[in-house]
Amino acid sequence: IVQLNQTLIIGDGEVALEVTQIIDQDTIKVRMLNNGVLQYMRPINIRSDQDIGEIAEKYIGIINKVKDLDVRFVSIPYIEKSINEIIKSKLGKPLNKIRKLKKIIKIGSIGSLKDIDSILSDPFYDMVIFNRGLAGVNFPYERVGLMQKEIVKKAKKQKKSIIIFTDILESTMKNFIP
């Protein structure tokens, strides 16, 4: 699923790796491109063949455990249209049982920006998060501000509240990319 010379970004750009050798289907050799620190529980975007139904069932279990805790917000990452439709179909009923719960869609990936108009017009989601860090990892970082401006404009048109995630100052000082 990875390719030679592909750059892999861990977290929000703290660590950048370049694939130098594909040893077998489970093992790759990489070269570190910066002096970042590998931290516990930081995401790395490599495609997975994990069944989305299994993932949804795990989330339903979590929702059932926290629904009595007066949860007010739940954030759902946008992966791609077909996967998010499965997530909505499996999680919609348990989420709708929680009073006053706001469902927030988190965008910043390539798929989410391609489908932005249908995401923003989807009544399932009450709010939108634009993750600048994720967008900066997935797109040339010089485009992030323009994307943010366009998404805010479209969200306002759909009357959706929008949250902007950013940590731009710190990330420009220590990360491979801001």
Short mmCIF file of N, CA and C in Angstrom, two decimals:
data_model
loop_
_atom_site.label_atom_id
_atom_site.label_comp_id
_atom_site.label_asym_id
_atom_site.label_seq_id
_atom_site.Cartn_x
_atom_site.Cartn_y
_atom_site.Cartn_z
N ILE A 1 0.82 -1.18 0.00
CA ILE A 1 0.00 0.00 0.00
C ILE A 1 0.88 1.25 0.00
N VAL A 2 2.10 1.17 0.51
CA VAL A 2 3.01 2.30 0.41
C VAL A 2 3.89 2.10 -0.82
N GLN A 3 4.52 3.18 -1.25
CA GLN A 3 5.38 3.13 -2.44
C GLN A 3 6.77 3.63 -2.08
N LEU A 4 7.75 3.23 -2.86
CA LEU A 4 9.11 3.75 -2.68
C LEU A 4 9.10 5.26 -2.80
N ASN A 5 9.91 5.91 -1.99
CA ASN A 5 10.06 7.37 -1.96
C ASN A 5 8.82 8.11 -1.47
N GLN A 6 7.79 7.40 -1.03
CA GLN A 6 6.60 8.04 -0.48
C GLN A 6 6.96 8.67 0.87
N THR A 7 6.44 9.86 1.12
CA THR A 7 6.64 10.52 2.41
C THR A 7 5.45 10.21 3.31
N LEU A 8 5.75 9.71 4.50
CA LEU A 8 4.73 9.41 5.49
C LEU A 8 4.86 10.43 6.61
N ILE A 9 3.76 11.03 7.00
CA ILE A 9 3.75 12.02 8.05
C ILE A 9 3.06 11.42 9.27
N ILE A 10 3.70 11.53 10.42
CA ILE A 10 3.12 11.02 11.67
C ILE A 10 2.60 12.20 12.47
N GLY A 11 1.41 12.03 13.05
CA GLY A 11 0.79 13.09 13.82
C GLY A 11 0.39 14.22 12.90
N ASP A 12 0.60 15.42 13.35
CA ASP A 12 0.29 16.60 12.54
C ASP A 12 1.55 17.17 11.91
N GLY A 13 2.49 16.30 11.59
CA GLY A 13 3.72 16.75 10.94
C GLY A 13 4.93 16.72 11.86
N GLU A 14 4.78 16.15 13.07
CA GLU A 14 5.92 16.10 13.99
C GLU A 14 7.06 15.27 13.42
N VAL A 15 6.73 14.19 12.72
CA VAL A 15 7.74 13.30 12.17
C VAL A 15 7.41 13.02 10.71
N ALA A 16 8.44 13.13 9.87
CA ALA A 16 8.28 12.81 8.45
C ALA A 16 9.25 11.68 8.11
N LEU A 17 8.75 10.68 7.42
CA LEU A 17 9.54 9.51 7.03
C LEU A 17 9.46 9.33 5.52
N GLU A 18 10.53 8.86 4.91
CA GLU A 18 10.53 8.54 3.49
C GLU A 18 10.74 7.04 3.34
N VAL A 19 9.89 6.38 2.57
CA VAL A 19 10.01 4.94 2.34
C VAL A 19 11.20 4.70 1.43
N THR A 20 12.21 3.97 1.94
CA THR A 20 13.42 3.70 1.15
C THR A 20 13.47 2.27 0.63
N GLN A 21 12.74 1.38 1.28
CA GLN A 21 12.75 -0.02 0.83
C GLN A 21 11.47 -0.70 1.30
N ILE A 22 10.88 -1.50 0.42
CA ILE A 22 9.74 -2.33 0.79
C ILE A 22 10.27 -3.75 0.91
N ILE A 23 10.38 -4.23 2.13
CA ILE A 23 10.99 -5.54 2.39
C ILE A 23 10.00 -6.66 2.10
N ASP A 24 8.80 -6.57 2.64
CA ASP A 24 7.71 -7.50 2.33
C ASP A 24 6.40 -6.78 2.61
N GLN A 25 5.29 -7.49 2.55
CA GLN A 25 3.99 -6.81 2.67
C GLN A 25 3.75 -6.22 4.06
N ASP A 26 4.51 -6.66 5.06
CA ASP A 26 4.34 -6.16 6.43
C ASP A 26 5.50 -5.30 6.92
N THR A 27 6.56 -5.15 6.12
CA THR A 27 7.77 -4.49 6.60
C THR A 27 8.32 -3.52 5.57
N ILE A 28 8.61 -2.31 6.04
CA ILE A 28 9.25 -1.32 5.18
C ILE A 28 10.45 -0.73 5.91
N LYS A 29 11.37 -0.17 5.15
CA LYS A 29 12.50 0.55 5.71
C LYS A 29 12.30 2.01 5.35
N VAL A 30 12.48 2.89 6.34
CA VAL A 30 12.25 4.31 6.13
C VAL A 30 13.47 5.12 6.56
N ARG A 31 13.54 6.34 6.05
CA ARG A 31 14.56 7.30 6.44
C ARG A 31 13.82 8.46 7.09
N MET A 32 14.27 8.88 8.26
CA MET A 32 13.65 9.99 8.96
C MET A 32 14.08 11.30 8.31
N LEU A 33 13.12 12.16 7.98
CA LEU A 33 13.40 13.40 7.27
C LEU A 33 13.60 14.60 8.20
N ASN A 34 13.27 14.46 9.47
CA ASN A 34 13.44 15.56 10.41
C ASN A 34 13.78 15.00 11.79
N ASN A 35 13.99 15.88 12.73
CA ASN A 35 14.37 15.47 14.09
C ASN A 35 13.17 15.46 15.03
N GLY A 36 12.04 15.00 14.57
CA GLY A 36 10.85 14.96 15.41
C GLY A 36 10.91 13.84 16.43
N VAL A 37 9.94 13.83 17.31
CA VAL A 37 9.85 12.83 18.37
C VAL A 37 8.64 11.94 18.10
N LEU A 38 8.84 10.63 18.10
CA LEU A 38 7.72 9.70 17.98
C LEU A 38 7.02 9.64 19.32
N GLN A 39 5.74 9.97 19.32
CA GLN A 39 4.97 9.99 20.56
C GLN A 39 3.92 8.89 20.54
N TYR A 40 3.56 8.44 21.72
CA TYR A 40 2.53 7.42 21.90
C TYR A 40 1.19 7.93 21.37
N MET A 41 0.47 7.10 20.65
CA MET A 41 -0.89 7.35 20.18
C MET A 41 -0.99 8.48 19.15
N ARG A 42 0.00 8.67 18.31
CA ARG A 42 -0.07 9.66 17.24
C ARG A 42 -0.46 8.94 15.96
N PRO A 43 -1.33 9.52 15.15
CA PRO A 43 -1.80 8.83 13.94
C PRO A 43 -0.77 8.85 12.81
N ILE A 44 -0.81 7.82 12.00
CA ILE A 44 -0.07 7.77 10.74
C ILE A 44 -1.06 7.28 9.70
N ASN A 45 -1.11 7.96 8.58
CA ASN A 45 -2.10 7.64 7.57
C ASN A 45 -1.57 6.63 6.57
N ILE A 46 -1.85 5.37 6.81
CA ILE A 46 -1.56 4.29 5.87
C ILE A 46 -2.85 3.50 5.75
N ARG A 47 -3.25 3.19 4.53
CA ARG A 47 -4.54 2.51 4.32
C ARG A 47 -4.56 1.18 5.05
N SER A 48 -5.74 0.81 5.50
CA SER A 48 -5.95 -0.43 6.24
C SER A 48 -7.07 -1.22 5.60
N ASP A 49 -6.98 -2.54 5.71
CA ASP A 49 -8.04 -3.40 5.19
C ASP A 49 -9.01 -3.81 6.29
N GLN A 50 -8.96 -3.13 7.44
CA GLN A 50 -9.86 -3.47 8.54
C GLN A 50 -11.30 -3.22 8.13
N ASP A 51 -12.17 -4.13 8.49
CA ASP A 51 -13.58 -4.06 8.14
C ASP A 51 -14.25 -2.90 8.86
N ILE A 52 -14.89 -2.00 8.11
CA ILE A 52 -15.54 -0.83 8.68
C ILE A 52 -16.69 -1.22 9.61
N GLY A 53 -17.31 -2.37 9.35
CA GLY A 53 -18.37 -2.86 10.24
C GLY A 53 -17.83 -3.16 11.63
N GLU A 54 -16.62 -3.76 11.71
CA GLU A 54 -15.98 -4.04 12.99
C GLU A 54 -15.68 -2.74 13.73
N ILE A 55 -15.17 -1.76 13.00
CA ILE A 55 -14.85 -0.47 13.60
C ILE A 55 -16.13 0.18 14.14
N ALA A 56 -17.19 0.16 13.35
CA ALA A 56 -18.46 0.75 13.77
C ALA A 56 -18.99 0.06 15.03
N GLU A 57 -18.89 -1.25 15.09
CA GLU A 57 -19.36 -1.98 16.27
C GLU A 57 -18.58 -1.56 17.52
N LYS A 58 -17.27 -1.33 17.38
CA LYS A 58 -16.48 -0.86 18.52
C LYS A 58 -16.97 0.51 18.98
N TYR A 59 -17.26 1.40 18.01
CA TYR A 59 -17.77 2.72 18.35
C TYR A 59 -19.13 2.64 19.02
N ILE A 60 -19.98 1.74 18.56
CA ILE A 60 -21.30 1.57 19.19
C ILE A 60 -21.11 1.15 20.65
N GLY A 61 -20.16 0.26 20.91
CA GLY A 61 -19.87 -0.15 22.28
C GLY A 61 -19.44 1.03 23.14
N ILE A 62 -18.59 1.89 22.59
CA ILE A 62 -18.14 3.09 23.31
C ILE A 62 -19.32 4.02 23.58
N ILE A 63 -20.14 4.23 22.55
CA ILE A 63 -21.31 5.12 22.69
C ILE A 63 -22.24 4.60 23.77
N ASN A 64 -22.48 3.30 23.79
CA ASN A 64 -23.36 2.73 24.80
C ASN A 64 -22.81 2.92 26.22
N LYS A 65 -21.47 2.95 26.35
CA LYS A 65 -20.87 3.14 27.67
C LYS A 65 -20.93 4.59 28.13
N VAL A 66 -20.88 5.53 27.21
CA VAL A 66 -20.82 6.94 27.60
C VAL A 66 -22.15 7.68 27.48
N LYS A 67 -23.18 7.04 26.96
CA LYS A 67 -24.43 7.77 26.72
C LYS A 67 -25.09 8.29 27.99
N ASP A 68 -24.77 7.71 29.13
CA ASP A 68 -25.33 8.19 30.39
C ASP A 68 -24.45 9.25 31.04
N LEU A 69 -23.39 9.69 30.39
CA LEU A 69 -22.47 10.67 30.96
C LEU A 69 -22.78 12.09 30.53
N ASP A 70 -23.92 12.32 29.94
CA ASP A 70 -24.32 13.64 29.47
C ASP A 70 -23.34 14.19 28.43
N VAL A 71 -22.98 13.36 27.48
CA VAL A 71 -22.10 13.76 26.40
C VAL A 71 -22.85 14.73 25.50
N ARG A 72 -22.22 15.83 25.12
CA ARG A 72 -22.87 16.85 24.32
C ARG A 72 -22.38 16.89 22.88
N PHE A 73 -21.16 16.39 22.63
CA PHE A 73 -20.57 16.45 21.30
C PHE A 73 -19.88 15.13 20.98
N VAL A 74 -19.99 14.72 19.72
CA VAL A 74 -19.22 13.58 19.23
C VAL A 74 -18.66 13.98 17.86
N SER A 75 -17.37 13.72 17.67
CA SER A 75 -16.71 14.06 16.42
C SER A 75 -16.49 12.79 15.61
N ILE A 76 -16.86 12.85 14.34
CA ILE A 76 -16.73 11.71 13.44
C ILE A 76 -15.81 12.12 12.30
N PRO A 77 -14.69 11.41 12.11
CA PRO A 77 -13.79 11.79 11.01
C PRO A 77 -14.40 11.41 9.66
N TYR A 78 -14.22 12.28 8.67
CA TYR A 78 -14.67 11.94 7.32
C TYR A 78 -13.55 11.15 6.65
N ILE A 79 -13.86 9.93 6.24
CA ILE A 79 -12.87 9.06 5.61
C ILE A 79 -13.10 9.07 4.10
N GLU A 80 -14.22 8.58 3.69
CA GLU A 80 -14.67 8.67 2.29
C GLU A 80 -16.17 8.41 2.30
N LYS A 81 -16.85 8.81 1.24
CA LYS A 81 -18.31 8.81 1.22
C LYS A 81 -18.90 7.45 1.60
N SER A 82 -18.45 6.37 0.97
CA SER A 82 -19.04 5.05 1.24
C SER A 82 -18.81 4.61 2.69
N ILE A 83 -17.64 4.88 3.22
CA ILE A 83 -17.34 4.49 4.60
C ILE A 83 -18.17 5.32 5.57
N ASN A 84 -18.28 6.63 5.32
CA ASN A 84 -19.07 7.45 6.23
C ASN A 84 -20.55 7.14 6.16
N GLU A 85 -21.05 6.68 5.04
CA GLU A 85 -22.44 6.24 4.96
C GLU A 85 -22.66 5.02 5.85
N ILE A 86 -21.69 4.10 5.87
CA ILE A 86 -21.79 2.92 6.74
C ILE A 86 -21.75 3.36 8.20
N ILE A 87 -20.83 4.28 8.52
CA ILE A 87 -20.73 4.78 9.90
C ILE A 87 -22.05 5.41 10.32
N LYS A 88 -22.63 6.25 9.46
CA LYS A 88 -23.91 6.89 9.79
C LYS A 88 -25.02 5.86 9.98
N SER A 89 -25.07 4.85 9.12
CA SER A 89 -26.15 3.86 9.23
C SER A 89 -26.02 3.04 10.50
N LYS A 90 -24.79 2.75 10.93
CA LYS A 90 -24.60 1.93 12.12
C LYS A 90 -24.63 2.76 13.41
N LEU A 91 -24.14 4.00 13.36
CA LEU A 91 -24.06 4.81 14.57
C LEU A 91 -25.23 5.77 14.74
N GLY A 92 -25.96 6.02 13.66
CA GLY A 92 -27.03 7.00 13.70
C GLY A 92 -28.06 6.75 14.78
N LYS A 93 -28.56 5.53 14.87
CA LYS A 93 -29.59 5.21 15.85
C LYS A 93 -29.07 5.35 17.29
N PRO A 94 -27.90 4.77 17.63
CA PRO A 94 -27.41 4.96 19.00
C PRO A 94 -27.12 6.43 19.32
N LEU A 95 -26.60 7.19 18.36
CA LEU A 95 -26.30 8.60 18.60
C LEU A 95 -27.57 9.42 18.77
N ASN A 96 -28.59 9.11 18.00
CA ASN A 96 -29.84 9.87 18.08
C ASN A 96 -30.59 9.64 19.40
N LYS A 97 -30.24 8.57 20.13
CA LYS A 97 -30.87 8.31 21.43
C LYS A 97 -30.31 9.22 22.52
N ILE A 98 -29.17 9.85 22.27
CA ILE A 98 -28.54 10.72 23.27
C ILE A 98 -29.09 12.13 23.09
N ARG A 99 -29.81 12.61 24.12
CA ARG A 99 -30.44 13.94 24.03
C ARG A 99 -29.39 15.03 23.92
N LYS A 100 -29.71 16.05 23.14
CA LYS A 100 -28.90 17.25 22.98
C LYS A 100 -27.51 16.99 22.41
N LEU A 101 -27.28 15.83 21.82
CA LEU A 101 -25.98 15.51 21.26
C LEU A 101 -25.78 16.20 19.92
N LYS A 102 -24.65 16.85 19.75
CA LYS A 102 -24.29 17.47 18.48
C LYS A 102 -23.27 16.56 17.79
N LYS A 103 -23.57 16.19 16.55
CA LYS A 103 -22.66 15.36 15.76
C LYS A 103 -21.80 16.27 14.88
N ILE A 104 -20.49 16.14 15.05
CA ILE A 104 -19.54 17.01 14.35
C ILE A 104 -18.76 16.16 13.35
N ILE A 105 -18.67 16.62 12.12
CA ILE A 105 -17.87 15.94 11.10
C ILE A 105 -16.51 16.62 11.01
N LYS A 106 -15.45 15.83 11.10
CA LYS A 106 -14.09 16.37 11.05
C LYS A 106 -13.54 16.20 9.64
N ILE A 107 -13.15 17.33 9.04
CA ILE A 107 -12.65 17.29 7.67
C ILE A 107 -11.22 17.82 7.61
N GLY A 108 -10.51 17.39 6.59
CA GLY A 108 -9.13 17.79 6.38
C GLY A 108 -8.41 16.83 5.46
N SER A 109 -9.06 15.71 5.15
CA SER A 109 -8.46 14.73 4.25
C SER A 109 -8.81 15.05 2.81
N ILE A 110 -8.15 14.38 1.89
CA ILE A 110 -8.39 14.59 0.46
C ILE A 110 -9.84 14.27 0.12
N GLY A 111 -10.36 13.14 0.61
CA GLY A 111 -11.74 12.75 0.33
C GLY A 111 -12.75 13.73 0.87
N SER A 112 -12.48 14.26 2.07
CA SER A 112 -13.45 15.18 2.67
C SER A 112 -13.53 16.49 1.89
N LEU A 113 -12.44 16.96 1.38
CA LEU A 113 -12.48 18.22 0.63
C LEU A 113 -13.08 18.03 -0.75
N LYS A 114 -12.91 16.84 -1.31
CA LYS A 114 -13.54 16.53 -2.60
C LYS A 114 -15.06 16.48 -2.45
N ASP A 115 -15.54 16.00 -1.31
CA ASP A 115 -16.98 15.84 -1.07
C ASP A 115 -17.56 16.93 -0.17
N ILE A 116 -16.88 18.06 -0.05
CA ILE A 116 -17.25 19.07 0.94
C ILE A 116 -18.69 19.56 0.80
N ASP A 117 -19.18 19.75 -0.42
CA ASP A 117 -20.54 20.26 -0.58
C ASP A 117 -21.58 19.28 -0.04
N SER A 118 -21.42 17.99 -0.33
CA SER A 118 -22.39 17.01 0.19
C SER A 118 -22.25 16.82 1.70
N ILE A 119 -21.03 16.94 2.23
CA ILE A 119 -20.83 16.83 3.68
C ILE A 119 -21.56 17.97 4.39
N LEU A 120 -21.35 19.18 3.91
CA LEU A 120 -21.94 20.35 4.58
C LEU A 120 -23.46 20.38 4.46
N SER A 121 -24.00 19.81 3.40
CA SER A 121 -25.46 19.81 3.25
C SER A 121 -26.12 18.61 3.93
N ASP A 122 -25.35 17.70 4.48
CA ASP A 122 -25.88 16.51 5.13
C ASP A 122 -26.50 16.87 6.48
N PRO A 123 -27.81 16.65 6.66
CA PRO A 123 -28.46 17.02 7.92
C PRO A 123 -28.03 16.16 9.12
N PHE A 124 -27.35 15.05 8.87
CA PHE A 124 -26.89 14.19 9.97
C PHE A 124 -25.90 14.94 10.86
N TYR A 125 -25.07 15.79 10.24
CA TYR A 125 -24.03 16.50 10.97
C TYR A 125 -24.54 17.88 11.39
N ASP A 126 -24.35 18.21 12.67
CA ASP A 126 -24.77 19.50 13.19
C ASP A 126 -23.68 20.56 13.06
N MET A 127 -22.43 20.14 13.12
CA MET A 127 -21.30 21.06 13.10
C MET A 127 -20.17 20.48 12.26
N VAL A 128 -19.16 21.32 12.00
CA VAL A 128 -18.02 20.92 11.18
C VAL A 128 -16.73 21.32 11.90
N ILE A 129 -15.75 20.44 11.86
CA ILE A 129 -14.40 20.78 12.29
C ILE A 129 -13.52 20.76 11.05
N PHE A 130 -12.79 21.85 10.83
CA PHE A 130 -11.76 21.86 9.78
C PHE A 130 -10.42 21.71 10.49
N ASN A 131 -9.77 20.59 10.25
CA ASN A 131 -8.50 20.28 10.90
C ASN A 131 -7.37 20.77 10.00
N ARG A 132 -6.83 21.94 10.30
CA ARG A 132 -5.76 22.53 9.50
C ARG A 132 -4.51 21.65 9.50
N GLY A 133 -4.22 21.01 10.64
CA GLY A 133 -3.05 20.14 10.70
C GLY A 133 -3.17 18.96 9.75
N LEU A 134 -4.32 18.34 9.75
CA LEU A 134 -4.58 17.21 8.85
C LEU A 134 -4.55 17.68 7.40
N ALA A 135 -5.16 18.82 7.12
CA ALA A 135 -5.13 19.36 5.76
C ALA A 135 -3.71 19.68 5.33
N GLY A 136 -2.89 20.22 6.26
CA GLY A 136 -1.50 20.55 5.94
C GLY A 136 -0.65 19.33 5.64
N VAL A 137 -1.03 18.18 6.22
CA VAL A 137 -0.33 16.93 5.94
C VAL A 137 -0.78 16.36 4.59
N ASN A 138 -2.05 16.53 4.25
CA ASN A 138 -2.61 15.92 3.04
C ASN A 138 -2.50 16.80 1.79
N PHE A 139 -2.27 18.09 1.96
CA PHE A 139 -2.22 19.03 0.85
C PHE A 139 -0.99 19.92 1.00
N PRO A 140 -0.59 20.57 -0.08
CA PRO A 140 0.47 21.57 0.08
C PRO A 140 0.02 22.62 1.11
N TYR A 141 0.83 22.86 2.13
CA TYR A 141 0.38 23.71 3.24
C TYR A 141 0.05 25.13 2.82
N GLU A 142 0.60 25.58 1.69
CA GLU A 142 0.27 26.94 1.24
C GLU A 142 -1.18 27.05 0.76
N ARG A 143 -1.85 25.93 0.53
CA ARG A 143 -3.27 25.94 0.11
C ARG A 143 -4.25 25.92 1.28
N VAL A 144 -3.76 25.61 2.48
CA VAL A 144 -4.64 25.39 3.63
C VAL A 144 -5.49 26.63 3.95
N GLY A 145 -4.90 27.81 3.95
CA GLY A 145 -5.66 29.02 4.26
C GLY A 145 -6.77 29.28 3.26
N LEU A 146 -6.50 29.02 1.98
CA LEU A 146 -7.54 29.20 0.96
C LEU A 146 -8.66 28.18 1.13
N MET A 147 -8.28 26.94 1.46
CA MET A 147 -9.29 25.92 1.70
C MET A 147 -10.15 26.30 2.90
N GLN A 148 -9.51 26.79 3.96
CA GLN A 148 -10.24 27.18 5.16
C GLN A 148 -11.26 28.27 4.83
N LYS A 149 -10.84 29.27 4.09
CA LYS A 149 -11.73 30.36 3.74
C LYS A 149 -12.95 29.85 2.96
N GLU A 150 -12.71 28.96 2.01
CA GLU A 150 -13.80 28.42 1.19
C GLU A 150 -14.75 27.56 2.03
N ILE A 151 -14.20 26.74 2.92
CA ILE A 151 -15.02 25.87 3.76
C ILE A 151 -15.87 26.69 4.72
N VAL A 152 -15.29 27.72 5.32
CA VAL A 152 -16.05 28.59 6.24
C VAL A 152 -17.20 29.25 5.49
N LYS A 153 -16.93 29.72 4.29
CA LYS A 153 -17.98 30.36 3.47
C LYS A 153 -19.12 29.38 3.18
N LYS A 154 -18.76 28.16 2.80
CA LYS A 154 -19.77 27.14 2.48
C LYS A 154 -20.52 26.69 3.73
N ALA A 155 -19.83 26.58 4.86
CA ALA A 155 -20.48 26.18 6.12
C ALA A 155 -21.49 27.23 6.55
N LYS A 156 -21.12 28.49 6.43
CA LYS A 156 -22.06 29.58 6.78
C LYS A 156 -23.29 29.52 5.90
N LYS A 157 -23.08 29.24 4.63
CA LYS A 157 -24.22 29.15 3.69
C LYS A 157 -25.18 28.04 4.11
N GLN A 158 -24.64 26.94 4.65
CA GLN A 158 -25.47 25.82 5.11
C GLN A 158 -25.93 26.00 6.56
N LYS A 159 -25.55 27.13 7.17
CA LYS A 159 -25.90 27.43 8.56
C LYS A 159 -25.36 26.39 9.54
N LYS A 160 -24.12 25.95 9.28
CA LYS A 160 -23.44 25.00 10.17
C LYS A 160 -22.35 25.74 10.92
N SER A 161 -22.29 25.51 12.22
CA SER A 161 -21.19 26.05 13.02
C SER A 161 -19.91 25.33 12.60
N ILE A 162 -18.79 26.07 12.63
CA ILE A 162 -17.52 25.48 12.23
C ILE A 162 -16.45 25.77 13.27
N ILE A 163 -15.65 24.76 13.55
CA ILE A 163 -14.53 24.86 14.48
C ILE A 163 -13.27 24.70 13.63
N ILE A 164 -12.29 25.58 13.83
CA ILE A 164 -11.02 25.48 13.12
C ILE A 164 -9.97 24.98 14.11
N PHE A 165 -9.36 23.82 13.81
CA PHE A 165 -8.26 23.30 14.62
C PHE A 165 -6.97 23.82 14.02
N THR A 166 -6.14 24.43 14.83
CA THR A 166 -4.85 24.88 14.34
C THR A 166 -3.87 24.99 15.49
N ASP A 167 -2.63 24.81 15.19
CA ASP A 167 -1.52 25.00 16.12
C ASP A 167 -0.35 25.48 15.28
N ILE A 168 -0.63 26.48 14.45
CA ILE A 168 0.30 26.89 13.41
C ILE A 168 1.62 27.42 13.94
N LEU A 169 1.62 28.21 15.01
CA LEU A 169 2.87 28.78 15.48
C LEU A 169 3.84 27.70 15.95
N GLU A 170 3.38 26.82 16.82
CA GLU A 170 4.26 25.77 17.31
C GLU A 170 4.70 24.85 16.19
N SER A 171 3.78 24.52 15.30
CA SER A 171 4.13 23.58 14.23
C SER A 171 5.16 24.16 13.26
N THR A 172 5.20 25.48 13.07
CA THR A 172 6.20 26.06 12.17
C THR A 172 7.58 26.04 12.78
N MET A 173 7.65 25.93 14.09
CA MET A 173 8.95 25.94 14.76
C MET A 173 9.60 24.57 14.82
N LYS A 174 8.80 23.49 14.90
CA LYS A 174 9.43 22.19 15.16
C LYS A 174 9.07 21.07 14.19
N ASN A 175 8.07 21.25 13.35
CA ASN A 175 7.64 20.17 12.48
C ASN A 175 8.28 20.23 11.10
N PHE A 176 8.21 19.10 10.39
CA PHE A 176 8.73 19.00 9.03
C PHE A 176 7.99 19.97 8.11
N ILE A 177 6.68 20.05 8.28
CA ILE A 177 5.86 21.03 7.56
C ILE A 177 4.98 21.74 8.57
N PRO A 178 4.62 23.02 8.33
CA PRO A 178 3.73 23.71 9.28
C PRO A 178 2.33 23.14 9.25
#
